Amino acid sequence: MSMEKTLDKALLSDWIAAVTSGGWQVHGPALEDGIWTFKPVAASVDLDYPNVKQAPKDFAFPQREIFFAFEHIKGEAPRLKEVKPEAPQCAVFGVRPCDGRGAVRMDKVFSDNVNDPYYQERRKNTAYVGLACNAPPSPTCFCKSVGGSPVSSEGMDILLTDLGEIYIAQAATKTGEALMAAADKLFGKMGAADKKQLDKVHADAVAAPQRAVKDAKGAPAALKAGFDSAVWEEMAKPCIGCGICTFLCPTCHCFDINDEMTGMSPLKGQRVRTWDNCQFPDFTMHTSGHNPRETLGTRLRQRVSHKFRYFHENFGMLQCTGCGRCVSECPVGIDIVAVVNKVAEHVA
Amino acid sequence: MINVQDIRDTARDLLAKGEVRAVIGWRAGSRGMAAEPCVVTKPEEADSLVWDPTCYHNLALQLVNDRKDLVHSKKTATAPIGIVAKGCDARAIVVLLQEHYFKREDVYIIGVSCENSGVLDERKVKAQVGGFAPSAAAFDGDNFSVKTAKGDKKLAGREVMADRCLECRTPFPKENNTAFGDDKTGREFDAQFAALARFEANDEAARWEFWQRQFDRCIRCFACRSVCPMCFCDECVVDSIEMKIAPETTAEEKANRIRWIERSAVRSENATYHMTRALHLAGRCVDCGECERVCPVNIPLRLLNTKMEREAREAFGFDPGASIGGPSLVASFRDDDPGEFIR
Ligand code: SF4
Ligand code: SF4
Ligand code: SF4
Ligand code: SF4
Ligand code: SF4
């Protein structure tokens, strides 16, 4: 990392003020109505939080995106009006390493094979200021076993590490360097003692025990071999087919496109993209009425296989980053770690 | 206190004798503290069943799923299905029976009484430790000992008990084939509709401000609908899965397929969704509180549903889930209905 500095904790709010006056909207974790969410930050931000309920993916991939507006007056040609995303510059503080790695995966989907101008416009205006997890903030964390690390800076512009009285700020991108340079005088030089402490905190973080996918490297092959396993229906038995596991996931990216009418005479409306997900009953519904994934088992298989097999086949990396949200938030305890382990066990 | 071994023995026995084809119950969850619903089909699996204050799921939903599976796979049941049921689960089963979703002889109810307890509300635990999730919870009959990233805590049972349990008057499943635990019917830790009454103490402007904030936050994951045993419709207002397209279906018909509510999670659509669901549950909701429990963004849905429940109670004397033989609110007519709104 190129730029590594110390920041006195008492100066965090000054830095946020400097970033704000540099034209950025600063967002950070806030506890509101009993849940942690990313909210616009007015003064300072509380960085003593478990992982935020919803992954920060909506900064680049909002749940609702308007593509264009249309109007059709009888007897005239239909009129289309492109709607460009309003994408203010957002600096998101307090992104956990699993969600930084989530952003890397979202980038693959919307920038590697396809060019999604809506996503890209928002993404280039988004900066992630991460916070290393000195200890797993949730009992369901399993980032280590899927190739991540609680101190990873992948996908981040800056990674902060809490050393008690100070943060160490490590810039990982040019944007990150610029965010720090904007308030250069607030930061101190990272001395040898700081460096030593940082290394110790990081080493301890990496050593902290977590739940684990037993053989993540072998998962793509195991899931392929276990495609027809009876385990899927068995594990999916209590599943209610809701949108929790997918909507909260940092890497789920499926969407639907609909025309939403705002008036009938003259006919007008908007073409809108909204999040969709493979657990809903109509996700793979064909126009004929046939549904190839009619049962909950086939839908669970789709979700888990996408995370641990198909994405790997397409992009050479697991899609799941081990944030544990789908595990902790599932209303009936369906546990992706247990599912992958069990399918692997059955084909072994 | 119930000895969990009694539940296991009953399940094992029923399965061994072939009196039921499966038993729906709870087992220890793999992810840590909470129990999870399970379906036991072999006698030797019966010992995996558990009973503790994290058995919050309303298992009546699993009966609905079982029925849908049977219909879907065109199979007929060889024997009844067994189910471990709390008071609220049993009330839900009663409504399903009233509505002829299945027959009484199709289910074998192993009732479990909550006695002087109820289920844990994880949110209330989290509220005590800055929103961090507990990793383990043990209950000694009065207090919970929980482990969290912010240290261990001992919490009084009543303090972290779900609101629905505080307000519950039927902690004993009256409708049962066999039941365990003492019958504490009529117990009341908090008055019924207490949470609603506390909310209604706010003026109209404050209430509307509150609901706008709640509806804006809804991500339309439909977990509240999907977890509800009373929301069993094959075609729900939110997903039109019954529209079949044939060669002669016109583009207009496709474009104008019924969409009562748009996919966009915006205030108008979210509010419409919640109002519609509340109305569909009037006189049917048994206040098991599952919708409120599962909501990932903490929308207090009980406030909507208990409001409808109270209306049905006050206007028509309805108590959903009280008796199988009783009429159902929307499908019955009485000459002596007050009908004050009909002029
Ligand atoms: S999964 Fe890893 S990176 Fe994510 S919150 Fe947990 S410890 Fe931190
Ligand atoms: S796995 Fe859990 S969260 Fe996901 S659809 Fe099923 S019930 Fe909902
Ligand atoms: S699949 Fe589950 S654990 Fe993996 S990244 Fe998504 S929400 Fe997190
Ligand atoms: S609502 Fe009543 S029956 Fe249901 S879990 Fe609570 S105390 Fe038990
Ligand atoms: S569970 Fe909550 S977020 Fe999901 S649809 Fe219901 S109210 Fe909305």
XYZ file of C-alpha atoms and ligand atoms in Angstrom:
731
model
C 0.000 0.000 0.000
C 1.285 3.274 -0.948
C -0.123 5.692 1.558
C -0.298 4.554 5.194
C -0.977 7.056 7.943
C -2.321 7.416 11.443
C -5.473 9.293 12.342
C -6.299 10.333 15.864
C -9.834 9.077 16.563
C -10.853 12.520 17.783
C -10.040 13.871 14.309
C -12.329 11.490 12.404
C -15.119 14.050 12.336
C -12.738 16.717 10.987
C -11.710 14.371 8.222
C -15.360 13.651 7.396
C -15.966 17.401 7.252
C -13.014 17.803 4.871
C -14.260 14.974 2.652
C -17.718 16.553 2.645
C -16.403 19.941 1.608
C -14.511 18.172 -1.159
C -17.895 17.483 -2.744
C -18.607 14.029 -1.339
C -21.765 12.846 0.400
C -20.469 10.874 3.354
C -22.425 7.811 4.486
C -21.738 5.655 7.508
C -23.316 3.045 9.761
C -26.127 4.336 11.981
C -28.411 2.520 14.389
C -31.954 3.540 13.531
C -35.216 1.769 14.391
C -33.112 -1.007 15.858
C -31.078 -1.808 12.752
C -27.690 -0.730 11.470
C -27.982 0.942 8.079
C -25.742 3.169 5.996
C -27.064 6.706 6.447
C -25.833 10.137 5.400
C -23.415 11.347 8.032
C -23.889 14.813 9.411
C -21.038 15.191 11.891
C -19.308 12.008 12.892
C -19.807 8.330 12.533
C -19.995 5.491 15.035
C -17.556 2.793 13.982
C -18.513 0.367 16.748
C -21.056 -1.654 14.840
C -21.717 -5.232 13.739
C -21.953 -5.618 10.002
C -24.650 -3.367 8.566
C -27.935 -5.143 7.863
C -28.000 -4.466 4.139
C -24.814 -4.702 2.118
C -23.767 -1.359 0.594
C -24.395 -2.694 -2.915
C -27.248 -0.250 -3.458
C -24.855 2.679 -3.833
C -23.978 1.349 -7.290
C -26.974 -0.932 -7.814
C -30.060 0.660 -6.261
C -33.177 -1.450 -5.760
C -34.948 0.779 -8.293
C -33.342 2.309 -11.385
C -35.325 4.225 -14.027
C -33.978 3.562 -17.532
C -36.221 5.833 -19.554
C -39.607 7.502 -19.620
C -42.134 7.076 -22.419
C -45.288 8.745 -23.620
C -47.662 7.789 -26.410
C -50.288 10.217 -27.591
C -52.733 8.531 -29.980
C -51.915 9.271 -33.575
C -48.404 10.438 -32.796
C -45.120 8.558 -32.656
C -44.204 7.276 -29.183
C -41.752 9.567 -27.399
C -38.867 8.175 -25.348
C -36.746 10.123 -22.914
C -33.562 8.675 -21.528
C -33.162 9.004 -17.769
C -29.527 9.256 -16.727
C -28.707 8.195 -13.191
C -28.290 11.015 -10.777
C -25.118 9.778 -9.165
C -23.732 12.068 -6.521
C -20.244 11.281 -5.235
C -20.688 9.057 -2.195
C -17.966 8.129 0.263
C -19.162 5.173 2.333
C -17.423 4.806 5.687
C -17.451 1.588 7.663
C -17.606 -0.959 4.862
C -16.557 -4.387 6.158
C -13.954 -6.364 4.178
C -16.507 -8.975 3.036
C -18.566 -6.178 1.489
C -15.480 -4.681 -0.196
C -14.930 -8.074 -1.774
C -18.617 -8.059 -2.628
C -18.104 -4.857 -4.628
C -15.299 -6.545 -6.592
C -17.770 -9.237 -7.595
C -20.520 -6.776 -8.519
C -17.975 -4.975 -10.716
C -17.300 -8.260 -12.530
C -20.981 -8.691 -13.314
C -21.713 -5.173 -14.471
C -18.370 -4.265 -16.055
C -16.587 -7.415 -17.275
C -18.812 -9.037 -19.852
C -21.368 -6.292 -20.176
C -21.148 -2.570 -19.835
C -23.953 -1.400 -17.645
C -23.830 2.380 -17.891
C -26.195 2.901 -14.957
C -24.107 0.777 -12.616
C -20.835 2.182 -13.873
C -21.896 5.776 -13.545
C -22.813 5.208 -9.911
C -19.833 2.993 -9.158
C -17.276 5.484 -10.386
C -18.766 8.049 -8.032
C -18.641 5.730 -5.031
C -15.690 5.404 -2.664
C -15.455 2.747 0.042
C -13.648 3.522 3.274
C -13.470 0.147 4.972
C -12.947 -0.933 8.534
C -10.924 -4.049 9.338
C -12.664 -6.503 11.662
C -10.315 -6.872 14.622
C -12.675 -9.596 15.803
C -15.595 -11.107 13.863
C -18.497 -8.722 14.558
C -21.112 -11.450 14.043
C -21.264 -15.082 15.089
C -22.152 -15.976 11.503
C -19.039 -14.508 9.803
C -17.113 -16.966 7.620
C -15.025 -14.767 5.285
C -11.786 -16.647 5.933
C -13.004 -19.945 4.590
C -14.094 -18.464 1.245
C -10.779 -16.838 0.399
C -11.350 -13.543 2.183
C -9.851 -12.027 5.267
C -11.201 -9.811 8.050
C -8.458 -7.314 7.174
C -8.744 -7.472 3.376
C -8.661 -4.192 1.455
C -9.937 -5.710 -1.795
C -12.564 -3.436 -3.289
C -11.805 -0.661 -0.797
C -10.376 2.767 -1.499
C -9.103 3.041 2.047
C -8.901 0.488 4.843
C -9.059 1.753 8.413
C -7.837 -0.339 11.323
C -8.809 0.491 14.872
C -5.761 0.584 17.168
C -7.541 1.913 20.235
C -6.682 5.630 20.338
C -5.935 5.931 16.644
C -6.877 4.494 13.272
C -4.343 3.392 10.715
C -5.574 4.514 7.301
C -4.179 2.616 4.329
C -5.090 3.903 0.888
C -5.665 1.182 -1.672
C -6.554 3.320 -4.701
C -5.868 6.765 -6.161
C -9.312 7.857 -4.973
C -8.383 6.749 -1.480
C -5.147 8.702 -1.593
C -7.034 11.780 -2.724
C -9.550 11.431 0.120
C -6.679 11.374 2.607
C -4.717 14.114 0.851
C -7.771 16.372 1.083
C -7.116 16.590 4.837
C -3.400 15.886 4.863
C -2.660 17.835 8.035
C -5.019 15.661 10.108
C -3.016 12.517 9.436
C 0.224 11.513 11.150
C 3.138 9.458 10.006
C 2.886 5.758 10.736
C 5.874 5.024 12.966
C 7.603 1.704 13.563
C 5.652 1.105 16.794
C 2.334 1.778 15.017
C 3.341 -0.582 12.246
C 4.204 -3.268 14.766
C 0.875 -2.854 16.507
C -0.990 -2.889 13.192
C 0.674 -6.136 12.179
C -0.219 -7.671 15.530
C -3.869 -6.585 15.341
C -4.134 -7.905 11.788
C -2.495 -11.193 12.708
C -4.847 -11.632 15.673
C -7.835 -10.774 13.484
C -6.843 -13.409 10.966
C -6.322 -15.941 13.743
C -9.752 -15.342 15.337
C -11.949 -18.441 14.969
C -14.912 -18.374 12.590
C -17.444 -20.838 11.239
C -16.169 -22.355 7.998
C -17.041 -23.828 4.646
C -14.896 -26.956 4.937
C -13.478 -27.101 1.435
C -14.307 -23.958 -0.509
C -11.762 -24.794 -3.245
C -13.473 -28.096 -3.837
C -16.970 -26.595 -3.683
C -17.490 -25.896 -7.412
C -16.725 -29.514 -8.311
C -18.667 -30.906 -5.353
C -21.776 -28.882 -6.215
C -21.510 -29.988 -9.824
C -21.314 -33.627 -8.769
C -24.138 -33.085 -6.284
C -26.519 -31.343 -8.693
C -29.085 -34.126 -8.418
C -28.523 -34.779 -4.732
C -31.554 -35.301 -2.528
C -29.894 -32.964 -0.032
C -31.289 -29.867 -1.776
C -34.956 -30.643 -1.194
C -34.194 -31.923 2.275
C -32.304 -28.792 3.322
C -34.856 -26.499 1.676
C -37.827 -28.056 3.480
C -38.495 -25.170 5.878
C -37.527 -22.447 3.330
C -40.307 -19.905 2.872
C -39.074 -18.576 -0.479
C -38.618 -14.998 0.600
C -36.229 -12.301 -0.573
C -34.143 -11.930 2.551
C -31.062 -14.002 1.721
C -30.684 -12.472 -1.721
C -31.677 -8.866 -1.126
C -29.287 -8.534 1.814
C -26.391 -10.308 0.066
C -23.507 -8.114 -1.089
C -23.221 -10.041 -4.360
C -26.767 -10.956 -5.464
C -27.461 -8.922 -8.546
C -30.498 -10.367 -10.336
C -33.022 -7.879 -11.582
C -36.344 -7.552 -13.316
C -37.414 -4.913 -15.825
C -40.960 -3.602 -15.936
C -42.894 -0.770 -17.499
C -44.565 1.160 -14.730
C -47.463 3.255 -15.910
C -47.988 6.717 -14.543
C -50.930 7.616 -16.781
C -53.272 5.919 -19.236
C -54.517 8.814 -21.319
C -52.172 9.682 -22.808
C -50.316 6.453 -22.164
C -47.171 7.236 -20.205
C -44.795 5.639 -17.810
C -41.257 4.546 -17.097
C -39.155 1.510 -17.796
C -37.768 0.505 -14.452
C -35.205 -1.989 -13.251
C -35.816 -3.460 -9.788
C -34.033 -6.127 -7.778
C -35.380 -9.612 -8.318
C -34.247 -12.885 -6.883
C -34.149 -16.593 -7.540
C -36.162 -17.467 -4.441
C -39.404 -15.851 -5.634
C -41.983 -18.167 -7.208
C -42.186 -16.251 -10.488
C -38.448 -15.794 -11.041
C -38.086 -18.516 -13.677
C -41.755 -18.670 -14.630
C -42.082 -19.165 -18.380
C -44.797 -17.463 -20.371
C -46.385 -20.880 -20.921
C -46.916 -21.302 -17.196
C -44.122 -23.887 -16.917
C -41.639 -23.229 -14.137
C -38.359 -25.142 -14.269
C -37.595 -24.238 -10.669
C -40.931 -24.854 -9.089
C -39.715 -26.389 -5.826
C -37.846 -24.715 -3.004
C -35.047 -27.260 -3.312
C -34.326 -26.296 -6.905
C -34.296 -22.642 -5.878
C -31.952 -23.229 -2.966
C -29.711 -25.155 -5.351
C -29.700 -22.207 -7.744
C -28.718 -19.712 -5.057
C -25.997 -21.823 -3.504
C -24.658 -23.039 -6.834
C -24.497 -19.500 -8.157
C -22.399 -18.463 -5.167
C -20.139 -21.525 -5.088
C -20.088 -22.879 -8.616
C -21.532 -20.903 -11.562
C -19.847 -17.646 -10.640
C -16.591 -19.550 -10.251
C -17.060 -21.050 -13.697
C -17.703 -17.589 -15.150
C -15.201 -15.444 -13.304
C -12.724 -17.787 -11.596
C -13.705 -16.777 -8.077
C -16.341 -17.753 -5.532
C -19.160 -15.257 -5.436
C -19.909 -15.648 -1.741
C -17.691 -13.502 0.448
C -18.787 -15.048 3.735
C -20.557 -12.030 5.218
C -23.014 -14.396 6.890
C -26.094 -12.249 6.281
C -28.111 -14.943 4.567
C -27.304 -17.189 7.512
C -28.127 -14.818 10.349
C -31.194 -13.285 8.689
C -32.899 -16.367 7.290
C -36.181 -16.667 9.208
C -35.944 -20.458 9.335
C -32.233 -21.023 9.837
C -31.171 -22.124 6.359
C -27.423 -21.963 6.543
C -25.358 -21.760 3.372
C -22.270 -23.021 5.213
C -24.096 -26.142 6.350
C -25.640 -26.628 2.894
C -22.312 -26.502 1.028
C -20.676 -28.752 3.595
C -23.506 -31.239 3.452
C -23.665 -31.476 -0.339
C -19.870 -31.940 -0.424
C -20.139 -34.656 2.212
C -22.762 -36.480 0.166
C -20.732 -36.594 -3.026
C -17.448 -37.422 -1.287
C -41.503 -27.175 32.764
C -41.863 -29.555 29.842
C -39.432 -32.412 29.616
C -38.338 -32.405 25.975
C -37.873 -36.156 26.164
C -41.663 -36.528 26.390
C -42.048 -34.779 23.036
C -39.345 -36.984 21.511
C -40.867 -40.179 22.885
C -44.288 -39.254 21.538
C -42.872 -38.479 18.104
C -40.833 -41.686 18.033
C -43.820 -43.735 19.045
C -46.164 -42.219 16.484
C -43.608 -42.728 13.720
C -42.755 -46.270 14.778
C -46.426 -47.273 14.809
C -46.998 -45.598 11.467
C -49.692 -43.387 12.961
C -48.089 -40.358 11.324
C -45.928 -40.141 8.212
C -43.737 -37.372 9.641
C -43.498 -35.020 12.606
C -42.931 -31.314 12.106
C -40.982 -29.851 15.006
C -37.844 -27.950 15.927
C -34.235 -29.073 16.090
C -31.051 -27.291 17.129
C -29.958 -24.849 14.417
C -26.562 -25.203 12.755
C -25.763 -21.491 12.870
C -25.649 -21.053 16.619
C -28.283 -20.063 19.070
C -31.707 -20.480 17.498
C -33.709 -23.621 16.892
C -34.930 -24.297 13.354
C -38.021 -26.008 11.949
C -37.497 -29.599 10.867
C -39.462 -32.537 9.545
C -38.676 -35.831 11.231
C -39.610 -38.923 9.219
C -37.781 -41.765 10.983
C -38.300 -42.884 14.605
C -34.555 -42.758 15.276
C -34.480 -39.055 14.320
C -36.985 -38.130 17.026
C -34.225 -37.440 19.529
C -33.099 -34.450 17.458
C -36.263 -32.560 18.468
C -35.813 -29.622 20.852
C -38.105 -27.340 22.819
C -36.850 -23.984 24.115
C -37.640 -20.231 23.848
C -35.971 -19.998 20.429
C -38.721 -22.215 18.948
C -40.391 -19.066 17.681
C -41.432 -20.266 14.221
C -45.121 -20.869 13.629
C -44.972 -24.427 12.351
C -48.505 -24.279 10.920
C -46.779 -22.821 7.838
C -45.043 -26.153 7.358
C -48.460 -27.819 7.210
C -49.448 -25.444 4.444
C -46.232 -26.277 2.589
C -46.845 -29.982 3.095
C -50.311 -29.660 1.593
C -48.925 -27.704 -1.370
C -46.262 -30.391 -1.882
C -48.905 -33.104 -1.927
C -51.007 -31.230 -4.469
C -47.981 -30.395 -6.590
C -46.637 -33.943 -6.626
C -50.162 -35.374 -7.071
C -49.595 -37.701 -4.120
C -52.103 -38.686 -1.483
C -51.112 -38.795 2.141
C -50.657 -42.298 3.530
C -51.158 -41.186 7.129
C -51.718 -37.934 9.032
C -48.809 -35.609 9.616
C -47.706 -34.863 13.159
C -46.862 -31.387 14.334
C -45.466 -29.967 17.545
C -47.533 -26.856 18.185
C -47.435 -23.957 20.627
C -50.595 -22.091 21.516
C -50.279 -19.696 18.598
C -49.362 -22.463 16.140
C -52.487 -24.334 17.221
C -54.637 -21.226 16.740
C -53.284 -20.968 13.195
C -54.108 -24.631 12.577
C -57.647 -23.963 13.784
C -58.094 -21.145 11.244
C -56.748 -23.402 8.488
C -59.273 -26.041 9.545
C -62.087 -23.481 9.626
C -61.156 -22.556 6.094
C -61.060 -26.227 5.065
C -57.426 -26.111 4.041
C -57.117 -29.691 5.292
C -59.148 -31.958 7.542
C -58.785 -32.412 11.267
C -57.885 -36.085 10.814
C -55.026 -35.094 8.481
C -53.034 -33.670 11.396
C -51.897 -35.027 14.713
C -51.237 -32.136 17.075
C -48.611 -32.602 19.775
C -49.331 -29.525 21.846
C -46.673 -27.777 23.900
C -47.601 -25.163 26.463
C -45.520 -22.041 26.861
C -46.734 -22.036 30.471
C -45.280 -18.936 32.118
C -42.844 -18.211 29.346
C -42.894 -17.445 25.647
C -40.380 -16.997 22.889
C -37.283 -14.863 22.853
C -37.259 -11.661 20.802
C -33.706 -11.432 19.443
C -34.281 -7.769 18.738
C -34.784 -7.010 22.395
C -31.504 -8.749 23.154
C -29.735 -6.814 20.418
C -31.139 -3.548 21.724
C -29.260 -4.192 24.961
C -25.896 -4.702 23.265
C -25.679 -2.052 20.550
C -27.283 -4.147 17.829
C -24.802 -7.027 18.011
C -26.243 -10.498 17.492
C -26.224 -12.997 20.349
C -24.289 -16.180 19.587
C -25.846 -18.326 22.288
C -28.750 -18.136 24.714
C -29.638 -20.408 27.601
C -32.906 -20.153 29.503
C -33.233 -21.339 33.091
C -36.969 -20.770 33.398
C -36.675 -17.165 34.519
C -33.611 -15.621 32.910
C -31.670 -15.790 29.693
C -27.898 -15.965 29.692
C -26.728 -14.690 26.324
C -23.303 -14.467 24.734
C -22.539 -11.555 22.407
C -19.506 -9.897 20.830
C -20.024 -7.240 23.506
C -19.749 -9.689 26.366
C -22.090 -11.998 28.237
C -25.343 -10.829 29.753
C -28.050 -12.148 31.993
C -31.467 -10.848 31.005
C -34.797 -11.302 32.727
C -37.147 -13.466 30.667
C -39.939 -10.877 30.542
C -37.549 -8.182 29.350
C -36.594 -10.029 26.188
C -39.807 -11.956 25.566
C -41.630 -11.238 22.310
C -44.482 -8.715 22.599
C -46.936 -11.244 21.226
C -46.077 -13.563 24.103
C -46.422 -10.803 26.668
C -49.922 -10.184 25.307
C -50.782 -13.851 24.772
C -53.756 -15.311 26.652
C -53.649 -18.748 25.071
C -50.182 -20.106 25.779
C -51.761 -23.562 25.863
C -52.770 -25.219 22.564
C -56.385 -26.045 23.270
C -56.771 -27.929 20.000
C -54.510 -30.959 20.385
C -54.301 -34.732 20.213
C -51.923 -34.813 23.118
C -50.317 -31.955 25.015
C -47.484 -31.263 27.402
C -47.068 -28.583 30.018
C -49.481 -26.789 32.299
C -52.517 -25.014 30.931
C -52.027 -21.320 31.746
C -54.867 -20.051 29.573
C -55.840 -16.548 30.585
C -52.415 -15.538 31.850
C -51.587 -11.979 30.848
C -48.171 -10.393 31.307
C -49.275 -7.377 29.346
C -52.827 -6.421 28.363
C -53.934 -7.685 24.970
C -53.364 -5.015 22.278
C -50.990 -3.223 24.676
C -48.360 -2.512 22.005
C -51.109 -1.165 19.740
C -52.533 0.980 22.522
C -49.088 2.445 23.246
C -48.725 3.325 19.577
C -52.208 4.778 19.293
C -51.436 7.205 22.082
C -49.605 9.204 19.371
C -51.603 11.728 17.386
C -52.542 11.152 13.775
C -49.748 13.251 12.316
C -47.136 11.417 14.350
C -48.609 8.060 13.380
C -48.567 8.907 9.689
C -45.009 10.194 9.961
C -44.097 6.910 11.645
C -45.702 4.736 8.976
C -44.135 6.688 6.145
C -40.722 6.001 7.644
C -41.547 2.311 8.042
C -42.969 1.895 4.540
C -40.028 3.722 2.990
C -37.704 1.202 4.572
C -39.509 -1.927 3.339
C -37.407 -3.821 0.801
C -40.360 -5.940 -0.329
C -38.684 -9.224 0.380
C -42.189 -10.528 1.169
C -40.860 -12.561 4.071
C -43.804 -11.257 6.131
C -46.195 -12.745 3.605
C -44.220 -15.915 2.957
C -43.850 -16.796 6.622
C -47.540 -16.312 7.383
C -49.562 -19.533 7.567
C -52.679 -17.550 6.679
C -51.106 -16.190 3.467
C -51.536 -19.454 1.626
C -52.913 -18.116 -1.671
C -51.282 -19.663 -4.717
C -51.677 -16.380 -6.526
C -50.823 -13.494 -4.220
C -51.482 -9.882 -5.195
C -47.741 -9.352 -5.423
C -46.757 -12.096 -7.841
C -48.970 -12.953 -10.736
C -47.934 -16.494 -11.454
C -51.226 -17.700 -12.868
C -51.070 -15.709 -16.104
C -50.674 -18.287 -18.847
C -49.612 -17.128 -22.261
C -50.990 -18.967 -25.269
C -50.254 -18.330 -28.948
C -53.439 -16.266 -29.179
C -52.597 -14.062 -26.170
C -52.173 -10.550 -27.479
C -49.384 -8.135 -26.659
C -51.956 -5.930 -24.886
C -53.088 -8.779 -22.688
C -49.494 -9.488 -21.730
C -48.686 -5.865 -21.102
C -51.862 -5.364 -19.102
C -51.613 -8.502 -17.009
C -52.872 -7.654 -13.594
C -50.304 -5.935 -11.475
C -52.014 -4.539 -8.440
C -48.711 -3.414 -7.050
C -45.597 -2.456 -8.992
C -42.262 -4.137 -8.250
C -40.664 -0.856 -7.209
C -40.110 -0.666 -3.470
C -41.409 2.880 -3.117
C -43.739 4.332 -0.520
C -46.991 4.104 -2.500
C -46.453 0.498 -3.570
C -45.143 -0.604 -0.186
C -48.060 1.002 1.617
C -50.536 -0.620 -0.781
C -48.911 -3.983 -0.215
C -49.139 -3.683 3.553
C -52.724 -2.372 3.574
C -53.812 -5.163 1.248
C -52.170 -7.815 3.352
C -53.632 -6.403 6.571
C -57.124 -6.514 5.052
C -56.660 -10.076 3.813
C -55.816 -11.061 7.379
C -58.686 -9.347 9.137
C -60.418 -11.872 11.348
C -57.853 -14.513 10.306
C -54.576 -13.330 11.827
C -53.949 -15.260 15.038
C -51.200 -12.891 16.216
C -48.364 -15.381 16.123
C -46.172 -12.359 15.415
C -44.125 -14.163 12.779
C -44.348 -11.360 10.182
C -42.917 -8.903 12.655
C -40.205 -11.304 13.786
C -38.895 -12.075 10.293
C -38.895 -8.550 8.887
C -35.214 -7.850 8.191
C -35.723 -4.116 8.555
C -37.740 -4.200 11.766
C -41.091 -2.955 10.541
C -43.544 -3.458 13.446
C -46.184 -5.286 11.444
C -48.085 -6.458 14.511
C -49.362 -2.915 14.817
C -51.250 -3.344 11.544
C -52.496 -6.856 12.142
C -53.517 -6.509 15.765
C -55.404 -3.375 14.756
C -57.480 -5.466 12.349
C -57.832 -8.158 14.980
C -59.170 -5.662 17.482
C -61.612 -4.267 14.916
C -62.932 -7.769 14.227
C -63.181 -8.373 17.951
C -64.990 -5.151 18.730
C -67.315 -5.037 15.744
C -68.213 -8.720 15.393
C -66.944 -10.509 18.478
C -64.444 -12.525 16.462
C -61.555 -14.344 18.106
C -59.562 -15.981 15.294
C -58.330 -19.464 16.051
C -60.633 -19.985 19.026
C -62.741 -22.843 17.671
C -62.933 -24.951 14.546
C -66.715 -24.953 14.453
C -67.036 -21.185 14.666
C -67.840 -19.081 11.595
C -65.124 -17.254 9.693
C -65.281 -13.493 9.515
C -65.434 -12.927 5.787
C -67.481 -16.007 4.913
C -70.349 -15.641 7.332
C -73.440 -13.530 7.673
C -75.545 -12.905 10.743
C -78.917 -11.175 10.900
C -77.821 -9.500 14.089
C -74.591 -8.089 12.647
C -74.401 -4.514 13.858
C -73.767 -3.349 10.251
C -73.667 0.252 11.388
C -71.725 1.189 8.280
C -74.437 -0.144 5.953
C -77.080 2.466 5.373
S -17.254 -11.843 7.391
Fe -15.145 -11.222 7.820
S -14.972 -9.232 6.874
Fe -17.161 -9.649 7.038
S -17.801 -8.698 8.916
Fe -17.269 -10.820 9.394
S -15.104 -10.798 10.009
Fe -15.559 -8.858 8.989
S -33.244 -19.525 2.515
Fe -34.191 -18.374 4.189
S -33.935 -16.234 3.601
Fe -33.619 -17.457 1.770
S -35.601 -17.637 0.746
Fe -35.446 -19.395 2.092
S -36.397 -18.735 3.995
Fe -35.960 -16.858 2.843
S -24.238 -15.832 0.008
Fe -24.720 -15.246 2.129
S -22.766 -15.249 3.217
Fe -22.311 -15.308 1.029
S -21.999 -13.174 0.500
Fe -24.175 -13.617 0.115
S -25.259 -13.088 1.993
Fe -23.071 -13.171 2.466
S -47.822 -16.142 21.607
Fe -48.479 -17.418 23.337
S -48.527 -19.483 22.531
Fe -47.341 -18.233 21.083
S -45.221 -18.473 21.717
Fe -45.981 -16.675 22.786
S -46.739 -17.398 24.758
Fe -46.500 -19.178 23.435
S -40.611 -8.572 5.783
Fe -40.298 -6.384 6.143
S -39.009 -5.686 4.441
Fe -39.830 -7.682 3.867
S -41.693 -7.165 2.720
Fe -42.325 -7.498 4.834
S -42.289 -5.469 5.765
Fe -41.135 -5.333 3.853
